[in-house]
């Protein structure tokens, strides 16, 4: 029996979310009524983790209260209902990015999803063989391409793959405005390139990368593509068929879902050419004392007891976002993001990172406050009830490229309001005077 997510605050399909509607949406999120240090919570850290609507919280609770059982391994009613709910969630999340359910693999997070692909590329000899399997073979003379703006999760697995196989790791640089230097791409992506792994939207810069251009360059040399969509899937419409990528990873807790759940999208023919990442129960067809045969994807990548309640809750999150409307969410966050960037840029001593005005970006802003460390900025804001991210945001090479060690980042979502952004800007304006910075 499939779980249908509880109703959400439905909004007109044509228009962007308005400030009044965002205020109504907030009623779906219990935590947004909290106080921090005696002040109303102003949550501007959704780029790190988003908050959960009641429909998501209730979906997970309902599983444990009404159908708690293992999936794909029982004939009793609870097991059947649990399996149906689990697979309905897979279909919901797959549909959310215009993929088929058999193209979506549950993982513990996006980091595991990237490592799954990197593992396949260092262990292709144990795959199923065939022409597709050859595309995963990596060795000396081959190159792996990433960008200079990657989150560590989409950098370190490829560093390790290069170290294990003797391949060379190369990167596409960014310019001073935080945009990829595409004019350098032809010299980086070559016939020796096996995979191009890049972020859709930077978690530091907010830059939305030109996916079509990078996919085209990879296709021309026969390279695979992997898109880190952790910062795009929650905030703008994403269609894997239109993007034409081979792999895409997403993170549940950044898109209103619970922690401990993510997903890997992969083309079916590629997933079925890859060796399993983890082995054990639930991913086999036949086992003897000498060998085992594996199920087709996605089940061959889901060994052992899975994150059942988290998957079901993530399905509810995808339904919530779909019913609200991703185009409307994108438009609202674009407005909030522009308000953030313009307001911060007007404050003396503030350096805002990211693309110049007029270039596409998601609704976040990372910034440096002259004379004040990012952690001090974060603590100052926290005293006023404002939650932001401070540090290098798991992107040390990018910060180093920009001449920084740490920044403060404010990131918006569908439940934020213009009043919250204005309150935040007023607070930031008081940082340097408070610390006596010059």
Tab-separated table of C-alpha atoms in Angstrom:
chain	number	residue	atom	x	y	z
A	1	UNK	CA	0.000	0.000	0.000
A	2	UNK	CA	1.555	3.292	-1.087
A	3	UNK	CA	1.857	6.142	1.377
A	4	UNK	CA	0.278	9.372	0.200
A	5	UNK	CA	1.886	12.431	1.723
A	6	UNK	CA	-0.393	14.616	3.848
A	7	UNK	CA	-1.650	17.759	2.197
A	8	UNK	CA	0.581	20.791	1.873
A	9	UNK	CA	-0.164	24.473	1.577
A	10	UNK	CA	-1.194	24.548	-2.076
A	11	UNK	CA	-0.405	27.754	-3.968
A	12	UNK	CA	-1.468	29.122	-7.358
A	13	UNK	CA	0.330	27.197	-10.093
A	14	UNK	CA	1.190	30.186	-12.276
A	15	UNK	CA	2.812	32.665	-9.913
A	16	UNK	CA	6.003	32.829	-7.911
A	17	UNK	CA	5.675	32.302	-4.199
A	18	UNK	CA	4.920	35.616	-2.524
A	19	UNK	CA	6.003	36.827	0.881
A	20	UNK	CA	2.501	36.262	2.255
A	21	UNK	CA	2.495	32.722	0.881
A	22	UNK	CA	5.930	32.032	2.361
A	23	UNK	CA	4.507	33.039	5.735
A	24	UNK	CA	1.732	30.460	5.271
A	25	UNK	CA	4.218	27.799	4.150
A	26	UNK	CA	6.103	28.312	7.410
A	27	UNK	CA	3.118	26.858	9.270
A	28	UNK	CA	4.031	23.474	7.760
A	29	UNK	CA	7.455	23.563	9.485
A	30	UNK	CA	7.208	23.212	13.282
A	31	UNK	CA	10.832	24.154	13.987
A	32	UNK	CA	10.464	27.570	12.361
A	33	UNK	CA	8.398	28.688	15.343
A	34	UNK	CA	11.335	28.099	17.684
A	35	UNK	CA	13.332	30.722	19.550
A	36	UNK	CA	17.125	30.907	19.767
A	37	UNK	CA	18.752	32.987	22.498
A	38	UNK	CA	15.378	34.527	23.232
A	39	UNK	CA	14.902	35.625	19.617
A	40	UNK	CA	12.691	34.160	16.874
A	41	UNK	CA	14.694	31.709	14.775
A	42	UNK	CA	15.803	33.110	11.417
A	43	UNK	CA	16.991	30.009	9.596
A	44	UNK	CA	19.344	30.873	6.727
A	45	UNK	CA	21.319	27.636	6.599
A	46	UNK	CA	19.251	25.473	4.262
A	47	UNK	CA	22.298	25.038	2.041
A	48	UNK	CA	23.724	22.881	4.835
A	49	UNK	CA	20.495	21.152	5.830
A	50	UNK	CA	16.859	22.051	5.261
A	51	UNK	CA	13.997	21.849	7.718
A	52	UNK	CA	11.208	19.261	7.528
A	53	UNK	CA	7.513	19.898	6.898
A	54	UNK	CA	4.912	18.014	8.901
A	55	UNK	CA	4.161	15.731	5.949
A	56	UNK	CA	7.750	14.429	6.037
A	57	UNK	CA	7.822	14.025	9.814
A	58	UNK	CA	4.467	12.244	9.749
A	59	UNK	CA	5.467	9.922	6.893
A	60	UNK	CA	8.418	8.585	8.865
A	61	UNK	CA	6.433	8.325	12.086
A	62	UNK	CA	3.567	6.573	10.292
A	63	UNK	CA	5.933	3.921	8.973
A	64	UNK	CA	7.066	2.970	12.470
A	65	UNK	CA	3.559	3.129	13.905
A	66	UNK	CA	1.705	1.259	11.152
A	67	UNK	CA	3.946	-0.769	8.818
A	68	UNK	CA	7.372	-1.294	10.369
A	69	UNK	CA	8.815	-4.337	8.590
A	70	UNK	CA	11.710	-5.333	6.362
A	71	UNK	CA	11.246	-4.760	2.634
A	72	UNK	CA	11.612	-7.237	-0.241
A	73	UNK	CA	11.789	-10.230	2.087
A	74	UNK	CA	8.423	-11.082	3.575
A	75	UNK	CA	4.965	-12.255	2.504
A	76	UNK	CA	3.044	-10.962	5.505
A	77	UNK	CA	0.888	-7.847	5.292
A	78	UNK	CA	3.259	-5.458	7.052
A	79	UNK	CA	6.167	-6.533	4.849
A	80	UNK	CA	4.109	-6.065	1.693
A	81	UNK	CA	2.887	-2.636	2.808
A	82	UNK	CA	6.406	-1.565	3.796
A	83	UNK	CA	7.773	-2.692	0.432
A	84	UNK	CA	5.008	-0.897	-1.456
A	85	UNK	CA	5.655	2.325	0.479
A	86	UNK	CA	9.407	2.036	-0.039
A	87	UNK	CA	9.072	1.549	-3.791
A	88	UNK	CA	6.409	4.266	-4.049
A	89	UNK	CA	8.944	6.638	-2.507
A	90	UNK	CA	11.539	5.570	-5.071
A	91	UNK	CA	9.043	6.315	-7.833
A	92	UNK	CA	8.254	9.722	-6.306
A	93	UNK	CA	11.895	10.801	-6.059
A	94	UNK	CA	12.707	9.393	-9.505
A	95	UNK	CA	9.731	11.185	-11.015
A	96	UNK	CA	10.807	14.397	-9.307
A	97	UNK	CA	13.916	14.461	-11.537
A	98	UNK	CA	12.193	12.798	-14.534
A	99	UNK	CA	13.933	9.453	-14.109
A	100	UNK	CA	12.546	5.915	-14.097
A	101	UNK	CA	12.375	4.108	-10.735
A	102	UNK	CA	14.874	1.484	-11.920
A	103	UNK	CA	17.374	4.303	-12.553
A	104	UNK	CA	17.361	5.504	-8.916
A	105	UNK	CA	19.566	3.858	-6.282
A	106	UNK	CA	19.069	4.656	-2.601
A	107	UNK	CA	22.273	5.601	-0.789
A	108	UNK	CA	23.058	6.927	2.679
A	109	UNK	CA	23.914	10.338	1.211
A	110	UNK	CA	25.259	12.000	-1.919
A	111	UNK	CA	28.823	11.331	-0.795
A	112	UNK	CA	28.200	7.585	-0.884
A	113	UNK	CA	26.561	7.929	-4.293
A	114	UNK	CA	29.684	9.575	-5.732
A	115	UNK	CA	31.923	6.989	-4.092
A	116	UNK	CA	29.773	4.237	-5.605
A	117	UNK	CA	30.557	5.481	-9.110
A	118	UNK	CA	34.233	6.060	-8.307
A	119	UNK	CA	34.457	2.517	-6.910
A	120	UNK	CA	32.991	1.115	-10.122
A	121	UNK	CA	35.669	2.918	-12.101
A	122	UNK	CA	38.461	1.327	-10.080
A	123	UNK	CA	36.894	-2.158	-10.063
A	124	UNK	CA	35.402	-2.454	-13.518
A	125	UNK	CA	36.944	-5.883	-14.089
A	126	UNK	CA	34.352	-7.446	-11.781
A	127	UNK	CA	31.419	-5.867	-13.570
A	128	UNK	CA	29.145	-7.607	-16.033
A	129	UNK	CA	31.357	-6.843	-18.998
A	130	UNK	CA	30.286	-5.631	-22.391
A	131	UNK	CA	30.844	-2.361	-24.190
A	132	UNK	CA	29.396	-0.226	-21.401
A	133	UNK	CA	31.714	-1.779	-18.807
A	134	UNK	CA	34.708	-0.702	-20.885
A	135	UNK	CA	33.768	2.912	-20.254
A	136	UNK	CA	34.561	2.422	-16.551
A	137	UNK	CA	38.091	1.136	-17.026
A	138	UNK	CA	40.582	3.717	-15.749
A	139	UNK	CA	44.358	3.488	-15.749
A	140	UNK	CA	47.608	5.284	-16.515
A	141	UNK	CA	47.225	7.734	-19.374
A	142	UNK	CA	43.565	8.411	-18.568
A	143	UNK	CA	42.292	11.624	-16.994
A	144	UNK	CA	39.505	12.444	-14.545
A	145	UNK	CA	38.105	15.980	-14.714
A	146	UNK	CA	36.469	17.999	-11.931
A	147	UNK	CA	36.097	21.745	-11.360
A	148	UNK	CA	37.827	24.082	-8.961
A	149	UNK	CA	34.527	24.822	-7.212
A	150	UNK	CA	33.705	21.277	-6.082
A	151	UNK	CA	32.532	20.276	-2.624
A	152	UNK	CA	35.056	17.885	-1.095
A	153	UNK	CA	32.552	15.062	-1.636
A	154	UNK	CA	32.983	15.489	-5.388
A	155	UNK	CA	36.739	15.901	-5.223
A	156	UNK	CA	38.294	13.456	-2.776
A	157	UNK	CA	36.730	10.279	-4.276
A	158	UNK	CA	38.284	11.255	-7.617
A	159	UNK	CA	41.632	12.004	-5.973
A	160	UNK	CA	41.528	8.498	-4.525
A	161	UNK	CA	40.514	6.984	-7.871
A	162	UNK	CA	43.466	8.691	-9.549
A	163	UNK	CA	45.823	7.459	-6.833
A	164	UNK	CA	44.557	3.864	-7.128
A	165	UNK	CA	44.609	3.656	-10.910
A	166	UNK	CA	47.470	5.889	-12.002
A	167	UNK	CA	45.107	8.220	-13.846
A	168	UNK	CA	45.617	11.989	-13.772
A	169	UNK	CA	43.157	14.273	-11.975
A	170	UNK	CA	42.625	17.538	-13.844
A	171	UNK	CA	40.388	20.482	-13.065
A	172	UNK	CA	38.521	23.283	-14.795
A	173	UNK	CA	39.464	26.607	-13.165
A	174	UNK	CA	37.137	29.385	-12.041
A	175	UNK	CA	37.582	33.079	-12.717
A	176	UNK	CA	37.539	35.842	-10.118
A	177	UNK	CA	33.762	36.169	-10.466
A	178	UNK	CA	33.211	32.519	-9.637
A	179	UNK	CA	32.350	31.309	-13.134
A	180	UNK	CA	33.992	28.362	-14.860
A	181	UNK	CA	36.585	29.314	-17.451
A	182	UNK	CA	35.001	27.381	-20.303
A	183	UNK	CA	37.611	28.724	-22.705
A	184	UNK	CA	40.072	26.381	-20.946
A	185	UNK	CA	37.790	23.345	-21.169
A	186	UNK	CA	38.982	22.087	-24.546
A	187	UNK	CA	42.496	21.721	-23.171
A	188	UNK	CA	41.304	19.910	-20.049
A	189	UNK	CA	38.590	17.591	-21.416
A	190	UNK	CA	40.380	15.463	-24.020
A	191	UNK	CA	40.066	11.991	-25.606
A	192	UNK	CA	41.962	10.701	-22.555
A	193	UNK	CA	39.161	11.819	-20.221
A	194	UNK	CA	37.095	9.011	-18.686
A	195	UNK	CA	34.671	11.061	-16.582
A	196	UNK	CA	33.767	14.708	-16.019
A	197	UNK	CA	32.312	15.203	-12.520
A	198	UNK	CA	31.010	18.656	-11.693
A	199	UNK	CA	28.561	20.525	-9.523
A	200	UNK	CA	25.320	21.864	-10.939
A	201	UNK	CA	25.279	24.766	-8.465
A	202	UNK	CA	28.157	25.785	-6.209
A	203	UNK	CA	27.484	25.606	-2.478
A	204	UNK	CA	29.851	28.566	-1.974
A	205	UNK	CA	29.485	30.778	-5.021
A	206	UNK	CA	25.877	30.064	-5.913
A	207	UNK	CA	27.057	29.726	-9.523
A	208	UNK	CA	24.780	27.632	-11.749
A	209	UNK	CA	27.107	25.871	-14.146
A	210	UNK	CA	26.497	25.464	-17.904
A	211	UNK	CA	25.591	21.774	-17.825
A	212	UNK	CA	24.794	21.549	-21.537
A	213	UNK	CA	28.222	22.872	-22.531
A	214	UNK	CA	30.094	20.512	-20.227
A	215	UNK	CA	28.020	17.491	-21.237
A	216	UNK	CA	28.603	18.293	-24.903
A	217	UNK	CA	32.365	18.508	-24.394
A	218	UNK	CA	32.349	15.202	-22.509
A	219	UNK	CA	30.212	13.497	-25.157
A	220	UNK	CA	32.573	14.627	-27.919
A	221	UNK	CA	35.437	12.653	-26.346
A	222	UNK	CA	33.354	9.713	-25.067
A	223	UNK	CA	33.659	10.600	-21.375
A	224	UNK	CA	31.054	9.834	-18.730
A	225	UNK	CA	29.410	12.692	-16.812
A	226	UNK	CA	28.419	12.917	-13.154
A	227	UNK	CA	26.432	15.886	-11.870
A	228	UNK	CA	26.469	16.841	-8.186
A	229	UNK	CA	22.935	18.208	-7.876
A	230	UNK	CA	22.773	18.583	-4.092
A	231	UNK	CA	22.354	22.351	-4.360
A	232	UNK	CA	20.108	22.343	-7.426
A	233	UNK	CA	17.527	19.579	-6.982
A	234	UNK	CA	16.029	21.257	-3.873
A	235	UNK	CA	15.849	24.704	-5.432
A	236	UNK	CA	15.074	24.561	-9.150
A	237	UNK	CA	13.494	22.163	-11.657
A	238	UNK	CA	15.910	19.368	-12.591
A	239	UNK	CA	15.236	16.985	-15.481
A	240	UNK	CA	17.889	14.309	-15.967
A	241	UNK	CA	16.714	13.551	-19.482
A	242	UNK	CA	16.960	17.175	-20.567
A	243	UNK	CA	20.346	17.567	-18.859
A	244	UNK	CA	21.548	14.376	-20.593
A	245	UNK	CA	23.960	13.441	-17.785
A	246	UNK	CA	25.036	9.856	-17.158
A	247	UNK	CA	24.888	10.113	-13.366
A	248	UNK	CA	23.378	12.542	-10.871
A	249	UNK	CA	23.566	12.561	-7.086
A	250	UNK	CA	21.220	14.211	-4.609
A	251	UNK	CA	20.949	14.581	-0.855
A	252	UNK	CA	17.696	14.045	1.048
A	253	UNK	CA	18.293	16.374	3.966
A	254	UNK	CA	18.865	19.346	1.648
A	255	UNK	CA	15.433	18.910	-0.012
A	256	UNK	CA	13.165	18.820	3.073
A	257	UNK	CA	13.873	15.134	3.716
A	258	UNK	CA	15.497	13.351	6.652
A	259	UNK	CA	19.194	12.784	7.196
A	260	UNK	CA	20.804	9.477	6.271
A	261	UNK	CA	19.284	9.181	2.808
A	262	UNK	CA	20.443	10.211	-0.655
A	263	UNK	CA	20.185	8.850	-4.149
A	264	UNK	CA	22.156	8.094	-7.280
A	265	UNK	CA	20.544	8.447	-10.684
A	266	UNK	CA	22.241	6.511	-13.444
A	267	UNK	CA	21.396	5.450	-16.955
A	268	UNK	CA	20.080	1.906	-16.743
A	269	UNK	CA	22.644	0.447	-19.137
A	270	UNK	CA	25.462	2.003	-17.113
A	271	UNK	CA	24.167	0.914	-13.709
A	272	UNK	CA	23.839	-2.654	-14.923
A	273	UNK	CA	27.413	-2.633	-16.243
A	274	UNK	CA	28.792	-1.569	-12.855
A	275	UNK	CA	30.007	-3.890	-10.087
A	276	UNK	CA	28.156	-3.681	-6.769
A	277	UNK	CA	29.584	-1.301	-4.182
A	278	UNK	CA	28.496	-3.339	-1.143
A	279	UNK	CA	27.677	-7.038	-1.161
A	280	UNK	CA	25.522	-9.258	1.023
A	281	UNK	CA	21.856	-10.040	1.338
A	282	UNK	CA	19.013	-8.564	-0.710
A	283	UNK	CA	21.099	-7.881	-3.826
A	284	UNK	CA	21.542	-11.411	-5.185
A	285	UNK	CA	19.684	-13.891	-7.366
A	286	UNK	CA	21.707	-17.054	-6.648
A	287	UNK	CA	24.449	-17.857	-4.126
A	288	UNK	CA	26.665	-20.946	-3.922
A	289	UNK	CA	29.658	-21.512	-1.670
A	290	UNK	CA	31.898	-20.394	-4.521
A	291	UNK	CA	30.136	-17.408	-6.118
A	292	UNK	CA	27.071	-15.207	-6.331
A	293	UNK	CA	24.967	-13.707	-9.082
A	294	UNK	CA	23.549	-10.230	-8.614
A	295	UNK	CA	20.174	-8.637	-9.207
A	296	UNK	CA	19.849	-5.923	-11.834
A	297	UNK	CA	19.964	-2.280	-10.790
A	298	UNK	CA	18.891	-0.660	-8.579
A	299	UNK	CA	18.645	-3.628	-6.184
A	300	UNK	CA	22.203	-4.817	-6.841
A	301	UNK	CA	23.415	-1.640	-5.092
A	302	UNK	CA	21.148	-1.967	-2.049
A	303	UNK	CA	22.701	-4.710	0.065
A	304	UNK	CA	21.377	-5.405	3.545
A	305	UNK	CA	18.575	-3.713	5.426
A	306	UNK	CA	17.938	-0.352	3.831
A	307	UNK	CA	16.972	3.096	5.163
A	308	UNK	CA	13.285	2.315	4.824
A	309	UNK	CA	11.670	5.059	6.886
A	310	UNK	CA	14.075	7.674	5.544
A	311	UNK	CA	13.317	6.698	1.949
A	312	UNK	CA	9.580	6.932	2.593
A	313	UNK	CA	10.025	10.339	4.207
A	314	UNK	CA	12.134	11.525	1.268
A	315	UNK	CA	9.326	10.474	-1.039
A	316	UNK	CA	7.001	12.678	1.003
A	317	UNK	CA	9.485	15.551	0.670
A	318	UNK	CA	9.562	15.166	-3.113
A	319	UNK	CA	5.763	15.215	-3.152
A	320	UNK	CA	5.696	18.368	-1.022
A	321	UNK	CA	8.082	20.168	-3.356
A	322	UNK	CA	6.217	18.987	-6.456
A	323	UNK	CA	2.884	20.165	-5.095
A	324	UNK	CA	4.354	23.533	-4.171
A	325	UNK	CA	5.934	23.890	-7.623
A	326	UNK	CA	9.640	23.954	-8.376
A	327	UNK	CA	9.415	26.817	-10.869
A	328	UNK	CA	7.679	28.882	-8.189
A	329	UNK	CA	10.263	27.941	-5.578
A	330	UNK	CA	13.067	28.859	-7.978
A	331	UNK	CA	11.509	32.262	-8.688
A	332	UNK	CA	11.019	33.040	-4.995
A	333	UNK	CA	14.546	32.060	-4.045
A	334	UNK	CA	15.908	34.093	-6.947
A	335	UNK	CA	14.176	37.134	-5.484
A	336	UNK	CA	15.446	36.411	-1.983
A	337	UNK	CA	18.951	35.709	-3.277
A	338	UNK	CA	19.097	38.969	-5.209
A	339	UNK	CA	17.963	40.800	-2.084
A	340	UNK	CA	20.744	39.099	-0.121
A	341	UNK	CA	23.494	39.877	-2.619
A	342	UNK	CA	22.432	43.474	-3.211
A	343	UNK	CA	22.048	44.151	0.500
A	344	UNK	CA	25.379	42.615	1.457
A	345	UNK	CA	27.189	44.392	-1.372
A	346	UNK	CA	25.968	47.723	-0.013
A	347	UNK	CA	27.580	47.165	3.414
A	348	UNK	CA	31.057	48.599	3.831
A	349	UNK	CA	33.767	45.987	4.314
A	350	UNK	CA	31.745	43.093	2.884
A	351	UNK	CA	33.041	41.019	-0.033
A	352	UNK	CA	30.345	38.849	-1.608
A	353	UNK	CA	31.530	35.792	-3.519
A	354	UNK	CA	29.976	34.512	-6.692
A	355	UNK	CA	28.957	35.568	-10.178
A	356	UNK	CA	28.452	39.202	-11.078
A	357	UNK	CA	24.967	40.634	-11.470
A	358	UNK	CA	22.942	39.171	-14.304
A	359	UNK	CA	24.524	35.711	-14.252
A	360	UNK	CA	22.485	32.753	-12.970
A	361	UNK	CA	22.901	31.778	-9.327
A	362	UNK	CA	20.926	30.022	-6.614
A	363	UNK	CA	19.580	31.842	-3.570
A	364	UNK	CA	22.637	31.888	-1.354
A	365	UNK	CA	25.451	34.302	-0.633
A	366	UNK	CA	28.836	33.570	0.910
A	367	UNK	CA	30.749	36.608	2.073
A	368	UNK	CA	33.845	37.812	3.868
A	369	UNK	CA	33.756	40.536	6.513
A	370	UNK	CA	36.955	42.585	6.512
A	371	UNK	CA	38.746	42.338	9.834
A	372	UNK	CA	36.346	39.802	11.380
A	373	UNK	CA	36.712	36.011	11.257
A	374	UNK	CA	33.750	34.082	9.881
A	375	UNK	CA	33.258	32.177	13.133
A	376	UNK	CA	32.962	35.453	15.040
A	377	UNK	CA	30.413	36.638	12.486
A	378	UNK	CA	28.427	33.441	12.972
A	379	UNK	CA	28.408	33.760	16.754
A	380	UNK	CA	27.369	37.413	16.561
A	381	UNK	CA	24.445	36.497	14.295
A	382	UNK	CA	23.490	33.514	16.441
A	383	UNK	CA	23.028	35.823	19.421
A	384	UNK	CA	20.275	37.460	17.386
A	385	UNK	CA	18.631	34.159	16.472
A	386	UNK	CA	20.106	33.972	12.969
A	387	UNK	CA	21.446	30.603	11.775
A	388	UNK	CA	24.096	30.720	9.030
A	389	UNK	CA	27.008	28.528	7.951
A	390	UNK	CA	30.603	29.527	8.673
A	391	UNK	CA	33.910	27.984	7.595
A	392	UNK	CA	35.182	26.691	4.279
A	393	UNK	CA	31.929	24.869	3.486
A	394	UNK	CA	33.812	21.699	2.504
A	395	UNK	CA	35.459	23.633	-0.326
A	396	UNK	CA	38.989	24.461	0.796
A	397	UNK	CA	40.555	24.574	-2.701
A	398	UNK	CA	37.945	27.084	-3.851
A	399	UNK	CA	38.474	29.303	-0.821
A	400	UNK	CA	42.224	29.099	-1.361
A	401	UNK	CA	41.742	30.108	-5.009
A	402	UNK	CA	39.815	33.179	-3.818
A	403	UNK	CA	42.429	34.082	-1.212
A	404	UNK	CA	40.282	33.162	1.788
A	405	UNK	CA	40.289	30.566	4.552
A	406	UNK	CA	36.667	30.904	5.678
A	407	UNK	CA	33.462	32.743	4.831
A	408	UNK	CA	29.966	33.216	6.203
A	409	UNK	CA	27.123	31.835	4.085
A	410	UNK	CA	23.431	32.664	4.164
A	411	UNK	CA	21.198	30.350	2.132
A	412	UNK	CA	17.475	30.673	1.527
A	413	UNK	CA	14.619	28.282	0.855
A	414	UNK	CA	10.919	28.351	0.112
A	415	UNK	CA	10.030	29.105	3.746
A	416	UNK	CA	12.159	32.240	4.102
A	417	UNK	CA	10.684	35.746	3.906
A	418	UNK	CA	11.862	39.182	2.854
A	419	UNK	CA	11.542	40.315	6.468
A	420	UNK	CA	14.032	37.640	7.506
A	421	UNK	CA	16.493	38.696	4.824
A	422	UNK	CA	16.172	42.343	5.848
A	423	UNK	CA	16.673	41.472	9.525
A	424	UNK	CA	19.765	39.483	8.589
A	425	UNK	CA	21.176	42.365	6.539
A	426	UNK	CA	20.614	44.786	9.384
A	427	UNK	CA	22.437	42.416	11.735
A	428	UNK	CA	25.384	41.987	9.350
A	429	UNK	CA	25.643	45.756	9.151
A	430	UNK	CA	26.405	45.751	12.858
A	431	UNK	CA	29.205	43.173	12.759
A	432	UNK	CA	32.208	45.381	12.008
A	433	UNK	CA	31.211	48.175	14.405
A	434	UNK	CA	30.675	45.598	17.175
A	435	UNK	CA	34.147	44.107	16.695
A	436	UNK	CA	35.804	47.459	16.067
A	437	UNK	CA	36.993	46.317	12.650
A	438	UNK	CA	38.648	48.856	10.378
